[in-house]
Amino acid sequence: MAVAGETTDWGQVSVLYWQGQPLQVRRLGHAGDPPLVLIHGFAAAAGHWRANAPAFAAAGWRVYGLDLLGFGASGQPFLVQDNRTWAQQVLHLIEQRIREPVVIVGHSLGALVGLTAAAARPELVKALVLAPLQDPALLKPRPRRRRPLCRPWRQLLLSLQRWLAPWRLILWLFSRPWLLGRGLGVAYIQRHRLDQAILHLFARPCRRSGAAGSLAGMTMGMAARPPQATAPELLRRITCPVLALWGREDRLAPQAMAKAVAQLRPDWPLQVLEGCGHCPHDEDPKGFNGMVLAWLRETFSP
């Protein structure tokens, strides 16, 4: 359950436009403090950082939370997008609103988006927390080059997904409380944190009119990513300090993914939160916040 005073509706809310589409932005903290950007995971929104944003702001950070396109209260267009598209939105926020290098803390898909942003514009990202990093490519062997003749057929099959897959039915089912609670139970080991505020955070975007087309576009985009847009390739390009953080009992980004990250980047610290699943930032916010803030103090100490 939520603690007293905890709410998914944190900070000052504003709208930032990216290519004509509205992105909802949350901000908390003092203007002169160093900036930190929180990036949510798949199907979530910036409100998922309910127990973290206030703690980071109290520790002297100017905290921003962005609802990525297709999620939360941001626009839901039909747009074929992947982690590179969402990274462009994060970089747009940094360039248009923050205007100085930032620390990025990303959860799951948000960690992949943060990793992509840091690889694309290293001068804008001074540190990165992957909490955890989820990408199925971490569990696969390095992909081989596809023959050019296969690509048109593959694009056709991906395009047919928009019309043949039952997106509206999938979203309707996912937004039902009885099924949503069971689905999130796979992500959460600490079930007491699955309160009504979190269920509402995940269910509300599924009921919006553009949700089905938006889900089709992002599914098509993620399925068609080239190798250079996957985590194994991106990990090799990162030059800023990075902390990798995992829940010990994570079933969605299993320990095999953590081991793959450690093998690719043995120079990065990997910390584990006991008794947590896929959402350590919300399951054990005190432990999570303590780990991240301690690492940030160590990383940026004189």
mmCIF file of N, CA and C in Angstrom, residues 9 31-32 60 96 110 115-116 155 169 182 187 189 193 210 228 230 249 254 297:
data_model
loop_
_atom_site.group_PDB
_atom_site.id
_atom_site.type_symbol
_atom_site.label_atom_id
_atom_site.label_comp_id
_atom_site.label_asym_id
_atom_site.label_seq_id
_atom_site.Cartn_x
_atom_site.Cartn_y
_atom_site.Cartn_z
ATOM 1 N N ASP A 9 0.628 11.550 -8.525
ATOM 2 C CA ASP A 9 0.466 12.883 -9.126
ATOM 3 C C ASP A 9 1.444 13.857 -8.464
ATOM 4 N N ALA A 31 15.258 25.342 -8.797
ATOM 5 C CA ALA A 31 15.799 25.704 -10.111
ATOM 6 C C ALA A 31 17.317 25.562 -10.188
ATOM 7 N N GLY A 32 18.023 25.830 -9.116
ATOM 8 C CA GLY A 32 19.478 25.789 -9.169
ATOM 9 C C GLY A 32 20.093 24.427 -8.945
ATOM 10 N N GLY A 60 18.523 17.213 -3.116
ATOM 11 C CA GLY A 60 19.198 18.287 -3.828
ATOM 12 C C GLY A 60 19.229 18.151 -5.335
ATOM 13 N N GLN A 96 15.295 21.473 -24.792
ATOM 14 C CA GLN A 96 14.305 22.555 -24.783
ATOM 15 C C GLN A 96 13.965 23.075 -23.395
ATOM 16 N N GLY A 110 12.478 2.132 -19.977
ATOM 17 C CA GLY A 110 13.063 3.448 -19.743
ATOM 18 C C GLY A 110 14.570 3.414 -19.627
ATOM 19 N N LEU A 115 19.699 4.546 -22.160
ATOM 20 C CA LEU A 115 20.930 4.030 -22.768
ATOM 21 C C LEU A 115 21.060 4.531 -24.204
ATOM 22 N N THR A 116 19.954 4.534 -24.937
ATOM 23 C CA THR A 116 19.940 4.998 -26.323
ATOM 24 C C THR A 116 20.252 6.482 -26.407
ATOM 25 N N GLN A 155 8.690 -6.308 -43.615
ATOM 26 C CA GLN A 155 7.967 -5.059 -43.379
ATOM 27 C C GLN A 155 6.477 -5.226 -43.644
ATOM 28 N N LEU A 169 -8.932 -5.454 -28.048
ATOM 29 C CA LEU A 169 -9.285 -6.504 -27.091
ATOM 30 C C LEU A 169 -8.181 -6.690 -26.063
ATOM 31 N N ARG A 182 -3.349 -9.267 -11.675
ATOM 32 C CA ARG A 182 -2.603 -10.524 -11.841
ATOM 33 C C ARG A 182 -1.384 -10.317 -12.731
ATOM 34 N N ALA A 187 5.309 -8.717 -12.086
ATOM 35 C CA ALA A 187 6.371 -7.725 -11.957
ATOM 36 C C ALA A 187 6.706 -7.426 -10.504
ATOM 37 N N ILE A 189 7.055 -8.420 -6.624
ATOM 38 C CA ILE A 189 7.150 -9.415 -5.562
ATOM 39 C C ILE A 189 6.470 -8.871 -4.306
ATOM 40 N N ARG A 193 2.395 -3.288 -2.554
ATOM 41 C CA ARG A 193 2.579 -2.015 -3.253
ATOM 42 C C ARG A 193 1.637 -1.865 -4.448
ATOM 43 N N GLY A 210 -6.734 6.512 -28.580
ATOM 44 C CA GLY A 210 -5.600 6.224 -29.451
ATOM 45 C C GLY A 210 -4.736 5.074 -29.000
ATOM 46 N N GLN A 228 21.974 -2.357 -34.272
ATOM 47 C CA GLN A 228 22.629 -1.225 -33.598
ATOM 48 C C GLN A 228 21.717 -0.507 -32.615
ATOM 49 N N THR A 230 19.876 -2.236 -30.381
ATOM 50 C CA THR A 230 19.642 -3.157 -29.279
ATOM 51 C C THR A 230 20.662 -2.922 -28.164
ATOM 52 N N GLU A 249 14.598 -10.981 -7.447
ATOM 53 C CA GLU A 249 13.586 -11.923 -7.928
ATOM 54 C C GLU A 249 12.861 -11.417 -9.171
ATOM 55 N N PRO A 254 15.280 -11.071 -16.112
ATOM 56 C CA PRO A 254 15.895 -12.052 -15.220
ATOM 57 C C PRO A 254 17.391 -11.834 -15.021
ATOM 58 N N ARG A 297 26.393 10.432 -5.069
ATOM 59 C CA ARG A 297 27.327 11.219 -4.224
ATOM 60 C C ARG A 297 28.763 10.797 -4.480
#
